mmCIF file of C-alpha atoms in Angstrom:
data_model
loop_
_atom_site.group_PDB
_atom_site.id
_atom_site.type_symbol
_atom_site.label_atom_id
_atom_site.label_comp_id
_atom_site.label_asym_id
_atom_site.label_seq_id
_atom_site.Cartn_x
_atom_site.Cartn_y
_atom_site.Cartn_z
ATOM 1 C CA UNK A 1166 -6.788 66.707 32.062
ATOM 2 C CA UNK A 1167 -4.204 68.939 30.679
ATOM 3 C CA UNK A 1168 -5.276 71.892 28.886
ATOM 4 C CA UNK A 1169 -2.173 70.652 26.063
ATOM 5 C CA UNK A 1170 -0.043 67.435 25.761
ATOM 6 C CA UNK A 1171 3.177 67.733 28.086
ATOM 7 C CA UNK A 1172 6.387 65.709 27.043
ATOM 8 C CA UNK A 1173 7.682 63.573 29.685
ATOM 9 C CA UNK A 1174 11.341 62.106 29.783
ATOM 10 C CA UNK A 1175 11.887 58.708 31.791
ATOM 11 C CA UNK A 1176 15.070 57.250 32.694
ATOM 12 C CA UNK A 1177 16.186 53.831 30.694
ATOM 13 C CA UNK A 1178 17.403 51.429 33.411
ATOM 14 C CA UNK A 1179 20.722 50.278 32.043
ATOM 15 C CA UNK A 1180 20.077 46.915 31.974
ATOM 16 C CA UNK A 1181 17.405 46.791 30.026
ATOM 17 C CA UNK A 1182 17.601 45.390 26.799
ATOM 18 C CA UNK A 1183 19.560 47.714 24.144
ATOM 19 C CA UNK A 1184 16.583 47.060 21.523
ATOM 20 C CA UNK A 1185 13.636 48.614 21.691
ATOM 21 C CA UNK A 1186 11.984 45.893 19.963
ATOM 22 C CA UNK A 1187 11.884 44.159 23.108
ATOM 23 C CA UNK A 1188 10.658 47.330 25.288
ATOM 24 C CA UNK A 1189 7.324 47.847 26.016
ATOM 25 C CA UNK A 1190 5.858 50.946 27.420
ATOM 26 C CA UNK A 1191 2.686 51.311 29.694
ATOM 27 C CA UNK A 1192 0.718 54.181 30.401
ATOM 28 C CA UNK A 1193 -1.719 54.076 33.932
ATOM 29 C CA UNK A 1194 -4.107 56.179 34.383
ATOM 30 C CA UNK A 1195 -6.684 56.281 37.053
ATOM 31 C CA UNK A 1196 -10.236 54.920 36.421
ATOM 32 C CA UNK A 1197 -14.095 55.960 38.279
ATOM 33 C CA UNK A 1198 -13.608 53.137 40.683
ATOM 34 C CA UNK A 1199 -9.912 53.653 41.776
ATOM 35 C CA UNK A 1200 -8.325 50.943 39.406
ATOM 36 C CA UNK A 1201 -5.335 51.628 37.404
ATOM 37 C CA UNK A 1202 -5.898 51.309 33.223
ATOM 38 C CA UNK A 1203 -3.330 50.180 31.245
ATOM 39 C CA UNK A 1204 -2.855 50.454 27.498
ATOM 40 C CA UNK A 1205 0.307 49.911 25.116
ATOM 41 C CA UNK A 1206 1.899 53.460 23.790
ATOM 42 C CA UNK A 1207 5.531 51.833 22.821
ATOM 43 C CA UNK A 1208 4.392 52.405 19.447
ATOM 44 C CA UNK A 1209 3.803 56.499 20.742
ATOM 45 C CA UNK A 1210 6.953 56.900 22.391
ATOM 46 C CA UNK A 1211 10.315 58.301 21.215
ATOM 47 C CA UNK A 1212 13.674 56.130 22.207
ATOM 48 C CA UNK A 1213 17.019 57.549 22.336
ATOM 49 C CA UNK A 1214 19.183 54.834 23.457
ATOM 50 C CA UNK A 1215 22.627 56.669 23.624
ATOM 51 C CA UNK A 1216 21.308 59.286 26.416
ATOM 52 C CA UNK A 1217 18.892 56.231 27.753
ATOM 53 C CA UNK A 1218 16.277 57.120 28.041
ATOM 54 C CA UNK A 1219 12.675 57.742 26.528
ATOM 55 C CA UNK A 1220 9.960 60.803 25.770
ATOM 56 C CA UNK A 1221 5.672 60.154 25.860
ATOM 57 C CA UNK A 1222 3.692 62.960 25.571
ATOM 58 C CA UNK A 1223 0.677 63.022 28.300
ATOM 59 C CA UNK A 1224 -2.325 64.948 28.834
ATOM 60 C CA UNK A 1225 -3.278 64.045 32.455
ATOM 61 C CA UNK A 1226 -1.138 62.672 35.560
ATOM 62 C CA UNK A 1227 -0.297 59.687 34.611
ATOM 63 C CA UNK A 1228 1.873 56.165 35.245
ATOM 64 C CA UNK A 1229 4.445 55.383 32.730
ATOM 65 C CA UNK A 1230 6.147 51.715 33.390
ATOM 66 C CA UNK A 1231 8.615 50.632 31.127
ATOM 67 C CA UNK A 1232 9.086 46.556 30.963
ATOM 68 C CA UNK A 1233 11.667 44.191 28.671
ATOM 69 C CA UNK A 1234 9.505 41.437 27.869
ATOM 70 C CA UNK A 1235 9.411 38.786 25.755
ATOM 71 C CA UNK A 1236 5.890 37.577 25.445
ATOM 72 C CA UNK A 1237 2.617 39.026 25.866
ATOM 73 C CA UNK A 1238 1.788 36.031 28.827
ATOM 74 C CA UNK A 1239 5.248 37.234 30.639
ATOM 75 C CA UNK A 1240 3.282 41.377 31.152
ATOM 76 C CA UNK A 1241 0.289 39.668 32.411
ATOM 77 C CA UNK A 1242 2.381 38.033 34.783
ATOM 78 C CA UNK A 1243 4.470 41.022 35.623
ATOM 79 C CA UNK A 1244 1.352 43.098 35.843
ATOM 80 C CA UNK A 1245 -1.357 41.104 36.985
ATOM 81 C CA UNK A 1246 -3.493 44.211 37.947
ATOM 82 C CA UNK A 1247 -3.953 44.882 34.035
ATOM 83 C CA UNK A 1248 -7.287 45.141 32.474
ATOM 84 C CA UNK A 1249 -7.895 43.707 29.479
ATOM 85 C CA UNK A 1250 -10.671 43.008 26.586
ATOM 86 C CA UNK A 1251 -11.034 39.387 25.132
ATOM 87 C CA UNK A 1252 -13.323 37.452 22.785
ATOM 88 C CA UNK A 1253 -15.152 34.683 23.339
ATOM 89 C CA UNK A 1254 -15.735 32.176 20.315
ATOM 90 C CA UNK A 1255 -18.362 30.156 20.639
ATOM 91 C CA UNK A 1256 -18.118 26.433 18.789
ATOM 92 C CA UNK A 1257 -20.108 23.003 18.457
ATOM 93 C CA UNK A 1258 -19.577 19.485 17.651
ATOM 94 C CA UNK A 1259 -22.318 17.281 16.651
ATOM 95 C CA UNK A 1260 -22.297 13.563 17.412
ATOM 96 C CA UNK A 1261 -18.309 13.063 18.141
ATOM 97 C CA UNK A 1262 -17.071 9.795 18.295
ATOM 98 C CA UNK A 1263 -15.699 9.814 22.187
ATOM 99 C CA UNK A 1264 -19.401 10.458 23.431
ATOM 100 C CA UNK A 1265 -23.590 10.053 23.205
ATOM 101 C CA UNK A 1266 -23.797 13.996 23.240
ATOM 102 C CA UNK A 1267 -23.271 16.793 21.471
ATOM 103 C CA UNK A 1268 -20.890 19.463 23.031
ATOM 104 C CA UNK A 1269 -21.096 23.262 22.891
ATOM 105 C CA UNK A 1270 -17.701 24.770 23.732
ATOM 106 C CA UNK A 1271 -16.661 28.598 25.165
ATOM 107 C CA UNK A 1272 -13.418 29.832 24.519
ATOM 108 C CA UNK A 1273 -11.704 33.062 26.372
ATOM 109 C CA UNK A 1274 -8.907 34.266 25.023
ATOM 110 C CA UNK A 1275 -7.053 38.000 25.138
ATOM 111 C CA UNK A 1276 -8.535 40.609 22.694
ATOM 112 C CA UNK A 1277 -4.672 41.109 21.783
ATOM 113 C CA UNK A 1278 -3.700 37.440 21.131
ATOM 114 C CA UNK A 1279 -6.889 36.250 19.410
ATOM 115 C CA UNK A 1280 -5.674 39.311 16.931
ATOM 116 C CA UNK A 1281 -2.523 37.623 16.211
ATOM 117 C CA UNK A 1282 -2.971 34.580 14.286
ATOM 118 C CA UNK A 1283 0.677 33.473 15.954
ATOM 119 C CA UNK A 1284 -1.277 32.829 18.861
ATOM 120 C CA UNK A 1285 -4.786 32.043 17.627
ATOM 121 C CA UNK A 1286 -3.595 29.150 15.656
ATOM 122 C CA UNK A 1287 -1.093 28.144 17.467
ATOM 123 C CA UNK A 1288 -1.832 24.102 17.529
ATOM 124 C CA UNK A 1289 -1.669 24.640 21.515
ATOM 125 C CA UNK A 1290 -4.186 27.016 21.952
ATOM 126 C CA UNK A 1291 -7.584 26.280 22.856
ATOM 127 C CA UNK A 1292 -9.342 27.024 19.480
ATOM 128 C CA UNK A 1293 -7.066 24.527 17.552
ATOM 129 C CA UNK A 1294 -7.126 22.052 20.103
ATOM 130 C CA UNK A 1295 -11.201 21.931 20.039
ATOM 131 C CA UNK A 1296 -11.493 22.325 16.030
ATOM 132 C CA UNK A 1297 -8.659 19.273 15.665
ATOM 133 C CA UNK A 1298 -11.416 17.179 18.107
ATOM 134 C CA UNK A 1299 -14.082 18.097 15.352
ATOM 135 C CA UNK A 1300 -15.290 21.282 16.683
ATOM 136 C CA UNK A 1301 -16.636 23.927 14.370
ATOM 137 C CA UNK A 1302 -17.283 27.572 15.343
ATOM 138 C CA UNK A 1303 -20.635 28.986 15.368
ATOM 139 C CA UNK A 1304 -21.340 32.779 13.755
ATOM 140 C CA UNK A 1305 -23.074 35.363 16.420
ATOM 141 C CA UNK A 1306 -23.573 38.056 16.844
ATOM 142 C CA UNK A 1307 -22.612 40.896 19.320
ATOM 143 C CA UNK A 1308 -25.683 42.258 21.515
ATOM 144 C CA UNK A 1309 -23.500 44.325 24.291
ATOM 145 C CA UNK A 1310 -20.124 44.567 24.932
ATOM 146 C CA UNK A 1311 -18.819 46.950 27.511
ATOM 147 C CA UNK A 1312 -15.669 47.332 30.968
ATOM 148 C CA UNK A 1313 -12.790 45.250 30.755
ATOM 149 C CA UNK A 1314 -11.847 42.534 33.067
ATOM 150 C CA UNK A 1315 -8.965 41.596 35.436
ATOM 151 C CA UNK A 1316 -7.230 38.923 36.524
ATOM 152 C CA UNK A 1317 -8.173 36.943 39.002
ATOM 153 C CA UNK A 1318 -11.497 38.204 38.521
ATOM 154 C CA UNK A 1319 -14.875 36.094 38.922
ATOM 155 C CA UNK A 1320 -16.932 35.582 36.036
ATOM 156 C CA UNK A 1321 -20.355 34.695 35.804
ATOM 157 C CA UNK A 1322 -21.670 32.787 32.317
ATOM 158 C CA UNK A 1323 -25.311 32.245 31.578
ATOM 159 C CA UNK A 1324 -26.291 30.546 28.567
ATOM 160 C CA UNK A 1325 -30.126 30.318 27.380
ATOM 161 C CA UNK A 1326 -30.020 26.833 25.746
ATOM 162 C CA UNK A 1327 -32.155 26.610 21.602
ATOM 163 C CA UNK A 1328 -35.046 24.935 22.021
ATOM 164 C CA UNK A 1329 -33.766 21.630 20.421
ATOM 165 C CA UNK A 1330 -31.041 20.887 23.490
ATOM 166 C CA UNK A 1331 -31.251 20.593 27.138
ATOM 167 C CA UNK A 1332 -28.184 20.028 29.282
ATOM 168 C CA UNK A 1333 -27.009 16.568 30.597
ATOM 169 C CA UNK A 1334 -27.429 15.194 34.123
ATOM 170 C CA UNK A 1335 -29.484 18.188 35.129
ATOM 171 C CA UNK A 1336 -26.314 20.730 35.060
ATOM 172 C CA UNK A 1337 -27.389 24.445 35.575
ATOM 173 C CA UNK A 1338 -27.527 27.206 33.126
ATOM 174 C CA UNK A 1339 -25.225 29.203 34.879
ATOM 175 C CA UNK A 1340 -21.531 29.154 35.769
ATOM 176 C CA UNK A 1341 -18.549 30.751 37.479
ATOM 177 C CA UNK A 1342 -15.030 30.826 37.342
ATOM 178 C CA UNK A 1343 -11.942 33.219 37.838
ATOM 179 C CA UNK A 1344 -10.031 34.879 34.924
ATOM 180 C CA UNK A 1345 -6.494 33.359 34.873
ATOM 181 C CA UNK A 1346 -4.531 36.202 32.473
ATOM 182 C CA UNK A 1347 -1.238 34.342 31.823
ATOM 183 C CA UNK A 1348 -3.701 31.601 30.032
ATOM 184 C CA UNK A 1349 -6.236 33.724 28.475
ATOM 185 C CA UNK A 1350 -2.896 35.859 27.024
ATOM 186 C CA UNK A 1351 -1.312 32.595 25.275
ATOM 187 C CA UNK A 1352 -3.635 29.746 24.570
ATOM 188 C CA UNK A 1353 -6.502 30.400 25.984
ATOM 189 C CA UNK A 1354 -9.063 29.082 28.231
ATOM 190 C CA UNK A 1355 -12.093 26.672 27.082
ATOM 191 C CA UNK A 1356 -15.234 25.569 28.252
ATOM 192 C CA UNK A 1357 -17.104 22.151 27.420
ATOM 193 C CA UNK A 1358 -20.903 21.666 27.971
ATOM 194 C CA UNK A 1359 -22.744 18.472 27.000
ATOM 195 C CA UNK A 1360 -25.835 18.729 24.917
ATOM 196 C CA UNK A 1361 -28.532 16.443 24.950
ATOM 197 C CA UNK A 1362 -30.321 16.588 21.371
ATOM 198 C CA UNK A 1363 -34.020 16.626 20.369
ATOM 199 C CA UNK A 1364 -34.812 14.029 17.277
ATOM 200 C CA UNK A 1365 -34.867 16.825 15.419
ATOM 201 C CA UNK A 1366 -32.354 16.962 12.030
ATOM 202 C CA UNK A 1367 -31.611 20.737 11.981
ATOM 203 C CA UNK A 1368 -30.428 21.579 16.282
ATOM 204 C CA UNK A 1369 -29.528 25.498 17.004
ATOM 205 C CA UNK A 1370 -27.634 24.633 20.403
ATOM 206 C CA UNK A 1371 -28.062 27.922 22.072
ATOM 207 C CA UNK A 1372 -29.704 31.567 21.727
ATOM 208 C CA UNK A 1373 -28.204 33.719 23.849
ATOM 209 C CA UNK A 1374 -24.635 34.099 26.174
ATOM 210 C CA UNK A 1375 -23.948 36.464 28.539
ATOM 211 C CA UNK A 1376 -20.987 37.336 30.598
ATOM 212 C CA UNK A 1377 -20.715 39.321 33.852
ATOM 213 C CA UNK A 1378 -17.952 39.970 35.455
ATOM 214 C CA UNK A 1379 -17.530 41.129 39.493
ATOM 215 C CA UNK A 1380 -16.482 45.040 38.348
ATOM 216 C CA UNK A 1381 -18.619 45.677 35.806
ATOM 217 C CA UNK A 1382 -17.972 44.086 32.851
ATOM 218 C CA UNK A 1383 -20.823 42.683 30.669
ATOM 219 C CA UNK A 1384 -20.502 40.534 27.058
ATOM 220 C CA UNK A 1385 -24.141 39.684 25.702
ATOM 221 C CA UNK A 1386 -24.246 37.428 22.305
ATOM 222 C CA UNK A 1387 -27.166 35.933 20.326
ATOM 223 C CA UNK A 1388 -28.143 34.619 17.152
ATOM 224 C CA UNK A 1389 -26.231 31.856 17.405
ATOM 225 C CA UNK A 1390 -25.921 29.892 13.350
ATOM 226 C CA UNK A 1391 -23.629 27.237 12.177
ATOM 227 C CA UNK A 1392 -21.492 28.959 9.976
ATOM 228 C CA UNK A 1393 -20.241 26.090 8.207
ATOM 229 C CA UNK A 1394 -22.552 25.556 5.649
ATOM 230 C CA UNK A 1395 -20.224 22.804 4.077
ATOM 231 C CA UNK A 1396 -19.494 20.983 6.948
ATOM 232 C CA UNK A 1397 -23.486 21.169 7.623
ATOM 233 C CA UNK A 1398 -24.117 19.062 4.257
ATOM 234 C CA UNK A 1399 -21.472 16.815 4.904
ATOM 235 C CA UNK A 1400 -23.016 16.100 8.099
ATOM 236 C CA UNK A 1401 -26.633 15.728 6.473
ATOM 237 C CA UNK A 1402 -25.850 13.683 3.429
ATOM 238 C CA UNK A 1403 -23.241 11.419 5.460
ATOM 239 C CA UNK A 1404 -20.481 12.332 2.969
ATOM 240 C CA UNK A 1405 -17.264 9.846 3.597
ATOM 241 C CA UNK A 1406 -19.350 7.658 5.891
ATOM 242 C CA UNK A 1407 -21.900 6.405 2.930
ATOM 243 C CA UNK A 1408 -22.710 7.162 -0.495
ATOM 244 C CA UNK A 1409 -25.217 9.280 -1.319
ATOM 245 C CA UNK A 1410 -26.673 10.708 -4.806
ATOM 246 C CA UNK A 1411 -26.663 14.148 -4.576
ATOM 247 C CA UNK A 1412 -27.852 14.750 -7.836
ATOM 248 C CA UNK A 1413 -31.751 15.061 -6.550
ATOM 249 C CA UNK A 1414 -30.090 18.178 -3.886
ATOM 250 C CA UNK A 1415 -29.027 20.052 -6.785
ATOM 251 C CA UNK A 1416 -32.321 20.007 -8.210
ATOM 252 C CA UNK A 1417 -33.705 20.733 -4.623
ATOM 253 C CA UNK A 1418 -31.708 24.051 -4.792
ATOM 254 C CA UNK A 1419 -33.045 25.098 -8.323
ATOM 255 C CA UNK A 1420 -29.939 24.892 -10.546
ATOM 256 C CA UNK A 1421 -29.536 24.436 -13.949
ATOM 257 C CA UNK A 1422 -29.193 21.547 -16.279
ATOM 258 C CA UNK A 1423 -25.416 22.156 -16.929
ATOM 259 C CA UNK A 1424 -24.822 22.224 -13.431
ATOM 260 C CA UNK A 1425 -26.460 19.012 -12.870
ATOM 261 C CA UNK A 1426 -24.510 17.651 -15.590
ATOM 262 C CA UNK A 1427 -21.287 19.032 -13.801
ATOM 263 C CA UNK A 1428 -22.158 17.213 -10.409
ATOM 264 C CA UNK A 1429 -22.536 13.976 -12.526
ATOM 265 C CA UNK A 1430 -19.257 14.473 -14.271
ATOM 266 C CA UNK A 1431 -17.899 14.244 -10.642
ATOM 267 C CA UNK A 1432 -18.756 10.971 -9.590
ATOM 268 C CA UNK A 1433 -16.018 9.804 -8.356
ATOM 269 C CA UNK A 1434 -15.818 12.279 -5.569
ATOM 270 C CA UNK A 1435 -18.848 12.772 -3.420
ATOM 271 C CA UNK A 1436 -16.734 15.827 -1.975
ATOM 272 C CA UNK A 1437 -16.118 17.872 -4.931
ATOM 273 C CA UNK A 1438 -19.915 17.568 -6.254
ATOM 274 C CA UNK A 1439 -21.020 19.261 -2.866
ATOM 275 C CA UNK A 1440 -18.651 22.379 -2.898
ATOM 276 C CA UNK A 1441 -19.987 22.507 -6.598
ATOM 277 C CA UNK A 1442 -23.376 22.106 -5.265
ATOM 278 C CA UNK A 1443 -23.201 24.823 -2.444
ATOM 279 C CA UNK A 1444 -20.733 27.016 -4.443
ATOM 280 C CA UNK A 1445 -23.862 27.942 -7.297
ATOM 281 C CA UNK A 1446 -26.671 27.696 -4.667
ATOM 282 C CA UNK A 1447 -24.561 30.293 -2.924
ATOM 283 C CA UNK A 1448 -24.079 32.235 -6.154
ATOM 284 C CA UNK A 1449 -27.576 32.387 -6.679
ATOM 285 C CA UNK A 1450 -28.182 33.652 -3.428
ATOM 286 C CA UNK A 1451 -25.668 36.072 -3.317
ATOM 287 C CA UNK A 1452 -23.556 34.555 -1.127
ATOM 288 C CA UNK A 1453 -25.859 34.313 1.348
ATOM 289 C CA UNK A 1454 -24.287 33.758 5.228
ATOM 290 C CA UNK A 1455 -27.934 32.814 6.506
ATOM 291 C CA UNK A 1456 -27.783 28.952 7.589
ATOM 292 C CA UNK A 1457 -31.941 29.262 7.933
ATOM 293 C CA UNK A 1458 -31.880 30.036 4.094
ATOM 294 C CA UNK A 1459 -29.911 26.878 3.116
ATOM 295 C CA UNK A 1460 -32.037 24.589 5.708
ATOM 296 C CA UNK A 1461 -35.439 26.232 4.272
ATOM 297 C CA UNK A 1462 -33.898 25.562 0.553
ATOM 298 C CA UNK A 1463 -33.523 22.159 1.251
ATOM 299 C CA UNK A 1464 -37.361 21.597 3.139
ATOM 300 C CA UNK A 1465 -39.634 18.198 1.880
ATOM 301 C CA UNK A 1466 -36.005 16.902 0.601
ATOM 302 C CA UNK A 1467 -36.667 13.133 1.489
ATOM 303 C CA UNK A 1468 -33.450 11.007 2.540
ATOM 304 C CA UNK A 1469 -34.793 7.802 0.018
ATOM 305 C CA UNK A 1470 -34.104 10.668 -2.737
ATOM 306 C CA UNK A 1471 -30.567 10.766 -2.095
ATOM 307 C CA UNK A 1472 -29.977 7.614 -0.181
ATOM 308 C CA UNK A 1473 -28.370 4.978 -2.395
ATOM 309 C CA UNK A 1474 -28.999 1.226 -1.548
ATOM 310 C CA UNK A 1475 -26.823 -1.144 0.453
ATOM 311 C CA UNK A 1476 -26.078 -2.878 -3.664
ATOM 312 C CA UNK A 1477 -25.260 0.628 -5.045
ATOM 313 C CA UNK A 1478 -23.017 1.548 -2.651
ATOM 314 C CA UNK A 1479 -21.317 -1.951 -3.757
ATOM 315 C CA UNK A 1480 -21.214 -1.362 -7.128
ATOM 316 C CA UNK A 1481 -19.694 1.803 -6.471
ATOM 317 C CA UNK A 1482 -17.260 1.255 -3.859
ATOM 318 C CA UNK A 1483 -16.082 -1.758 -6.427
#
């Protein structure tokens, strides 16, 4: 390291691009096991375009690479050799229509793109394409996080199943496969596992993830919750597939009269009385994020006490 910063100049080949909205600057510097990190100082470096060429200050002997590019996938695939951070989003879908199973679903996508909603929902990337199938994403939380990874890197994924699923046709608990960067920088990458339920009406796929990659990287997460508490009641009380009375749930939660009143009023849309429903619960609670809280709320709530008969639904539908 340099005891001060030193300004460097570098040359501007002349047929770059006369915009320096479409140059991006790199600075390399040397890592503990001999690899070359990367980062983005465009933003850090000064242009003059009439002399051509550029000024970074540096503090250390250093690489300075200076690219026209047009998208984020097109540097990966310049620079293949660049290391790079990414989140994983975790999601489920519970009793789809194309199969017996549930499905829990990984997707790996660039720390950069997932930040740019351009990208992240983007209807060909990997997170829309699994939430228009149904999908929903499940909250976590993040235990250890730490190296970055490279392409064409191996990755090893280990997930420790809730105790409500077990996976189909005896697949392991453990998987590998090899970063691809110019995917993981646009759409994305996903993963699909088939769950096999328990009976039981409340199912917390999985309680821990972890991610290991072949220099060092490691990406723990745990306390996996649906996140969705909407989409949960929907699922529970059937709404759009039957008819349900979801008066007796508003009492279940402990609101008031008036609010009861204000659920009736909305007959006509089964939809409408549940956000009412789970908006006050939620203003009760304080906004409460905890799924367990909104499952425990709704304990010894029998489905006769909501479940209207075959003649009901009838007269209603009529």
């Amino acid at each position: 390291m340099f005891k001060k910063h030193v300004t460097l100049t570098v040359a501007l080949d002349r047929e770059l691009e006369k915009s320096t909205g479409a140059l991006l600057v790199l600075h390399g510097a040397p890592t503990n096991d001999g690899k070359i990190f990367w980062e983005d100082i465009t933003h850090n470096s000064l242009f003059n375009l009439e002399k051509e060429e550029l000024q970074v200050k540096i503090n250390q002997f250093s690489l300075i690479s200076v690219l026209w590019v047009r998208t984020k996938a097109e540097i990966v695939k310049r620079l293949n050799f660049v290391s790079f951070k990414y989140t994983l989003s975790v999601l489920f879908n519970i009793n789809h229509q194309h199969s017996p199973f549930d499905e829990l679903a990984l997707v790996f996508m660039s720390q950069d793109s997932y930040q740019e909603r351009l990208y992240r929902e983007h209807e060909d990337s990997a997170l829309m394409q699994l939430k228009s199938k149904g999908f929903e994403v499940l909250g976590c939380n993040v235990g250890l996080e730490s190296g970055y990874i490279y392409n064409q890197e191996s990755l090893s994924v280990s997930i420790q199943l809730g105790e409500d699923y077990k996976l189909v046709d005896n697949q392991q608990e453990h998987m590998e496969f090899t970063v691809e960067s110019p995917v993981w920088w646009s759409t994305g990458c996903f993963i699909t596992i088939p769950l096999q339920g328990s009976s039981a009406d409340v199912k917390i796929p999985c309680e821990r993830i972890a991610v290991h990659g072949q220099h060092g990287h490691v990406l723990k997460l745990d306390h996996f919750a649906q996140s969705d508490f909407y989409g949960y009641l929907r699922r529970l009380f059937g709404v759009e597939k039957t008819i349900s009375n979801l008066k007796p749930v508003a009492r279940k939660f402990g609101l008031p009269e008036e609010t009861l009143n204000q659920v009736v009023a909305r007959w006509q849309s089964e939809e409408k009385q549940l956000e009412m429903i789970l908006s006050r619960w939620r203003e009760r609670q304080g906004s409460t994020e905890d799924l367990a809280m909104l499952i425990k709320a709704l304990e010894g709530l029998e489905p006769e006490e909501y479940t209207v008969k075959e003649r009901g639904q009838m007269h209603v539908k009529h």
